[in-house]
Coordinates of C-alpha atoms in Angstrom, one line a residue:
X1 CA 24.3 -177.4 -112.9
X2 CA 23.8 -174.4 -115.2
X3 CA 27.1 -173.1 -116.4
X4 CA 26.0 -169.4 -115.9
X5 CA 24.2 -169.6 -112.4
X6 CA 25.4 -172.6 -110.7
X7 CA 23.4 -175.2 -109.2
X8 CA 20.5 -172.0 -109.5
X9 CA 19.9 -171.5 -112.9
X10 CA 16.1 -171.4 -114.3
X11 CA 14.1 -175.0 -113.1
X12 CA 16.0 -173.8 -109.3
X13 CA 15.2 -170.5 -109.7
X14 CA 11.4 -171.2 -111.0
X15 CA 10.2 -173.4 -107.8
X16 CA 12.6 -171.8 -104.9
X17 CA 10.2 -169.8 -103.1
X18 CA 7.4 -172.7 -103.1
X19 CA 9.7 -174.8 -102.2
X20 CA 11.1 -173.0 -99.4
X21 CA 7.6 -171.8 -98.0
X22 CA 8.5 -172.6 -93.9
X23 CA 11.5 -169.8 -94.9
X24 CA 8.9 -167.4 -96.2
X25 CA 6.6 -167.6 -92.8
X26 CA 5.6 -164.0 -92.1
X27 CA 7.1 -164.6 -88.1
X28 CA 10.1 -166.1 -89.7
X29 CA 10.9 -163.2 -92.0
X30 CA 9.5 -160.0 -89.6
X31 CA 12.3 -161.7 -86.7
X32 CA 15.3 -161.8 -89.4
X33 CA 14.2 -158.5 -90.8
X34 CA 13.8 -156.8 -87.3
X35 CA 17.1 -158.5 -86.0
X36 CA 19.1 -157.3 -89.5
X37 CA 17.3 -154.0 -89.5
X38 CA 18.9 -153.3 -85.6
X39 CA 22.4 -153.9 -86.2
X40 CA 22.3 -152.1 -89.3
X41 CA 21.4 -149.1 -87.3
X42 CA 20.0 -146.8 -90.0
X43 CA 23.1 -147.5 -92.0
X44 CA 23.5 -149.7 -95.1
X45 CA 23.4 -153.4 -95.5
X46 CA 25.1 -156.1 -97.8
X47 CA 23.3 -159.3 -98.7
X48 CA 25.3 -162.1 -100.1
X49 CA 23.2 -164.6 -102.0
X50 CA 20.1 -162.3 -102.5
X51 CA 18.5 -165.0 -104.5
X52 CA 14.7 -163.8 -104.9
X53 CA 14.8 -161.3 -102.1
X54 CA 13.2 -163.0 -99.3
X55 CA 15.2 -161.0 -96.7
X56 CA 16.3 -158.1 -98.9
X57 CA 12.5 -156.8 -99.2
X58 CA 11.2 -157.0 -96.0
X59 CA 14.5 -155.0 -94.6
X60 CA 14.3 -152.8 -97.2
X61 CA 10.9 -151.7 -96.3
X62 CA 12.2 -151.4 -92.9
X63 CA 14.1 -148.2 -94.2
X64 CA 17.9 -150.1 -94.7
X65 CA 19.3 -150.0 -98.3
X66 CA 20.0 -152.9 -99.6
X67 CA 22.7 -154.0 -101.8
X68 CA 23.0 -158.0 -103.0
X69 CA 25.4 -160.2 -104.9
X70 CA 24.4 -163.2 -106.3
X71 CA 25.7 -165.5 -108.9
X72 CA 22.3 -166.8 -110.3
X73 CA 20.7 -164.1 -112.6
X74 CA 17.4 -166.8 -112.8
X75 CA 17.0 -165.8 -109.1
X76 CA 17.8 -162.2 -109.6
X77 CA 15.0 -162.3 -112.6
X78 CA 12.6 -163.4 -109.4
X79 CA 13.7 -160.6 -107.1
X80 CA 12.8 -158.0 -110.2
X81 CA 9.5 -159.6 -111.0
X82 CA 8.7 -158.9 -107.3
X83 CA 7.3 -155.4 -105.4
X84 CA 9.8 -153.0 -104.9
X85 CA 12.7 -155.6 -106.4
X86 CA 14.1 -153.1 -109.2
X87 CA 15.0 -150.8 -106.4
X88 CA 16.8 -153.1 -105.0
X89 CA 20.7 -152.7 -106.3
X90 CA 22.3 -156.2 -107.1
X91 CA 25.5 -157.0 -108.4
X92 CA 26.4 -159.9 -110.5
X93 CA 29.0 -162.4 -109.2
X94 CA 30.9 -165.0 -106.9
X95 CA 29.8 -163.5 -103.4
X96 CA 32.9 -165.0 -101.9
X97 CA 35.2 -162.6 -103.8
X98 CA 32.8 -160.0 -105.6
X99 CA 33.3 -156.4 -104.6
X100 CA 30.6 -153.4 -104.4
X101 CA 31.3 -150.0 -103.9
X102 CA 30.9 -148.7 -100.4
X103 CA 30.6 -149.7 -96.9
X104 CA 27.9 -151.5 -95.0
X105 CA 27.0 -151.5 -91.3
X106 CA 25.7 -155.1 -91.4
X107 CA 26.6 -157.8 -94.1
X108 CA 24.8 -160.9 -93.6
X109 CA 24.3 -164.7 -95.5
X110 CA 21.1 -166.7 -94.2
X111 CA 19.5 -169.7 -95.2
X112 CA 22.8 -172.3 -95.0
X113 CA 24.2 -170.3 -97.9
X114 CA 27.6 -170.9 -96.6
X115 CA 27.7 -174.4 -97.5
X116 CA 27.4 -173.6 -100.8
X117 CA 30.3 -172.7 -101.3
X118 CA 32.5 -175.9 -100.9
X119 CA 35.9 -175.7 -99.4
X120 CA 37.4 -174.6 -96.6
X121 CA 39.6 -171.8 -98.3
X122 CA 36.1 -170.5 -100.1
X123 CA 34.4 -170.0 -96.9
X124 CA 37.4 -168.3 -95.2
X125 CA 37.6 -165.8 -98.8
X126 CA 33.8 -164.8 -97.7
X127 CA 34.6 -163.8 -94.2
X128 CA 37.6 -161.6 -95.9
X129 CA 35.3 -159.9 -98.4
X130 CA 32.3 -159.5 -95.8
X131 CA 34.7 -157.9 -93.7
X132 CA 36.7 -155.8 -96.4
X133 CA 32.7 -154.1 -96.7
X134 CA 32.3 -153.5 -93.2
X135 CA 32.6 -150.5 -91.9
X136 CA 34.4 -150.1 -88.4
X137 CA 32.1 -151.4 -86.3
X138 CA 30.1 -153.1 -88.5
X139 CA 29.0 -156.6 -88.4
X140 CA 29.1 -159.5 -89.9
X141 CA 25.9 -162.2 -89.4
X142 CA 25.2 -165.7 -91.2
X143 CA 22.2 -168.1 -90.5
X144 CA 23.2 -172.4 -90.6
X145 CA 22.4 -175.2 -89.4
X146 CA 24.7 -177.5 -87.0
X147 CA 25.9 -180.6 -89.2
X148 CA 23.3 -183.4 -88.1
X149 CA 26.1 -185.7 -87.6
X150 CA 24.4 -187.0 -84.3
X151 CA 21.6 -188.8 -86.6
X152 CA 23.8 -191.1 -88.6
X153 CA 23.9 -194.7 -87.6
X154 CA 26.7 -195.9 -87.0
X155 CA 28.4 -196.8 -90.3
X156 CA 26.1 -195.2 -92.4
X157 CA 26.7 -191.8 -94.1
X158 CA 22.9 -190.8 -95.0
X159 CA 20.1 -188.9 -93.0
X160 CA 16.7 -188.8 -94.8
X161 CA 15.0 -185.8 -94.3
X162 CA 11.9 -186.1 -96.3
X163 CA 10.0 -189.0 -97.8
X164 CA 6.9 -189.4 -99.8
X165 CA 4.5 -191.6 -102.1
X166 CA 6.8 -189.0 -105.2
X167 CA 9.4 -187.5 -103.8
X168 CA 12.6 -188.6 -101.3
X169 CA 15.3 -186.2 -100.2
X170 CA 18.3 -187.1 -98.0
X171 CA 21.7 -185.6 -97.1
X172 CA 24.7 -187.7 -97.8
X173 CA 28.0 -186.8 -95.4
X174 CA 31.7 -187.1 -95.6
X175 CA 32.8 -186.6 -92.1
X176 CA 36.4 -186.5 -93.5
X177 CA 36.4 -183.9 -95.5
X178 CA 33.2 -182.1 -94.3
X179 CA 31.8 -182.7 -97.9
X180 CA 27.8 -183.4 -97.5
X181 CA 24.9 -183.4 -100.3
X182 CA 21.4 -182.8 -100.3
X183 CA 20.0 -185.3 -102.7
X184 CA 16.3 -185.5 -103.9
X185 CA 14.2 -187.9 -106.3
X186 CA 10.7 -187.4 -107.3
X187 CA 8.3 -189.1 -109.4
X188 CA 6.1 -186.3 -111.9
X189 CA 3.6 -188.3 -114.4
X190 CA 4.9 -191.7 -113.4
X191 CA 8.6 -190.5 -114.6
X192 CA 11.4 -190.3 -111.8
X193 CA 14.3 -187.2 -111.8
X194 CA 16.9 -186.9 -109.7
X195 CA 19.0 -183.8 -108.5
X196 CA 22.0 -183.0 -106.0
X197 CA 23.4 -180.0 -105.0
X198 CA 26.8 -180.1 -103.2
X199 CA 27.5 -178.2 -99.6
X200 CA 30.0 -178.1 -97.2
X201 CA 28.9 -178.0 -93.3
X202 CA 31.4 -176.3 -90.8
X203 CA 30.9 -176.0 -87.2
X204 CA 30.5 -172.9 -85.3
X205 CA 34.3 -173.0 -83.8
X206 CA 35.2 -173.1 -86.9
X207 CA 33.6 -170.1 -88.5
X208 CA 34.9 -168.4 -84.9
X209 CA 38.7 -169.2 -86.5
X210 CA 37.7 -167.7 -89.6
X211 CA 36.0 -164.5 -88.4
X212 CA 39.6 -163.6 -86.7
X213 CA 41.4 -164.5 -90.2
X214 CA 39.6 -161.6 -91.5
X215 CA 40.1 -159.4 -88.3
X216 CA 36.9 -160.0 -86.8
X217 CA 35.8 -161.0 -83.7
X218 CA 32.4 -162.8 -82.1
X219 CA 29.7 -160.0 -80.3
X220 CA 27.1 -162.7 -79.9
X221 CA 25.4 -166.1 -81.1
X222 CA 21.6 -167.1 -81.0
X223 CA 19.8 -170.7 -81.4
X224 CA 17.5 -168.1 -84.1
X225 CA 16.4 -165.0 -85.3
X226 CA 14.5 -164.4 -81.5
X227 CA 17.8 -164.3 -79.8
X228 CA 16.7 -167.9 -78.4
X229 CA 19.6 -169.3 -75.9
X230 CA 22.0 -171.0 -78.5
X231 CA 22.9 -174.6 -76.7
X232 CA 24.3 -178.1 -77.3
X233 CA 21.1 -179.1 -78.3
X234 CA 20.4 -176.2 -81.2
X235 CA 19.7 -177.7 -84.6
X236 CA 21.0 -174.3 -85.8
X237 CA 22.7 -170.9 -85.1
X238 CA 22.6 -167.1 -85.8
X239 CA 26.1 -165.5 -85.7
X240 CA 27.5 -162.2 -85.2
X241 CA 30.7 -161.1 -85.7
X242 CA 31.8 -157.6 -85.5
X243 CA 34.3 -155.6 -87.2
X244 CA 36.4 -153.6 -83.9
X245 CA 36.0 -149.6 -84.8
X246 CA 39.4 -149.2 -84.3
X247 CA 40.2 -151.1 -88.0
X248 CA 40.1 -150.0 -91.2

């Protein structure tokens, strides 16, 4: 982990968008761009975990300002090297507890990003500073996956999730503490590396508690970005909470 940017400092930071490439589908990022663009309704909107702007562009172009916090300045550094990225305004810090000035009709997190922040009481701190931004009315929307719990053998604690001739990449859960890993090792010019970065899955009840500890309340939830029927067998979920006009 990089002291100054977390488990996204430079070699992250350097490889994240080709190693993300299904995220970066055109279809994949006009839905979450159209869907972000509607509820922010010509108003502003606050990404946490901006990274290297793959949803921040795209709505920007749309016609909704963009503001983003994000701890890693190497992923920042990407955003800027991009089109467009100096106009869009980021600030640098702990998205969980970082402040901006103003207020936003949408804030959203995408890509899992809630996991990455690793306890129960950091994940509850984002809802109350997503909602602290939110103007009355405004809404609240994050993007994860359902723990794969389902997959583990019984006994076991690991789910692979990619394997190759050079490179193997598997989760690693603790169903006790809701603690999971995503663990990869790879093989470059015959010499293996190894690499973890920590998470911590929650289930959609419980973000539900958490949206009312920061005075917020559930408007709707989607299997994806295409308002697809969410259901017991969705592998992940798009969630929106809104902020009730009648609260400051």
């Amino acid at each position: 982990m990089d002291e100054a940017d977390g488990y996204f400092g430079e070699r992250v930071a350097a490889a994240y968008d080709e190693s993300s490439g299904d995220m970066f589908e055109p279809g994949r990022i006009g839905a979450t761009a159209d869907f972000l663009a509607g509820l922010a309704a010509g108003g502003r909107a606050l990404e946490l975990g901006i990274g290297t702007g793959r949803v921040a562009l795209p709505l920007a172009r749309r016609g909704v300002p963009v503001h983003g916090i994000d701890l890693s300045r190497a992923m920042v550094a990407r955003l800027r090297d991009k089109p467009d990225g100096d106009a869009i305004d980021v600030t640098i810090g702990d998205f969980a507890t970082t402040r901006v000035d103003g207020t936003f009709s949408v804030a959203y997190l995408v890509f899992n990003t809630i996991m990455n922040l690793t306890t129960q009481a950091e994940q509850v701190a984002c809802f109350r500073n997503a909602a602290a931004h939110l103007e009355p009315g405004g809404c609240f929307v994050i993007e994860v996956v359902i723990p794969e719990l389902r997959r583990l053998p019984a006994g076991q604690n690991v789910v692979p999730f990619q394997v190759s001739p050079t490179r193997w990449a598997f989760d690693i859960y603790d169903v006790a503490t809701q603690a999971t890993s995503s663990n990869y090792v790879e093989v470059v010019d015959g010499r293996g590396e190894y690499r973890s970065i920590p998470f911590r899955y929650v289930w959609p009840s419980e973000l539900d508690l958490m949206a009312q500890l920061a005075g917020l309340r559930l408007r709707e939830r989607w299997d994806g970005w295409t308002r697809d029927p969410f259901t017991s067998d969705s592998r992940q979920h798009v969630s929106v909470w809104e902020k009730p006009a009648d609260r400051p």
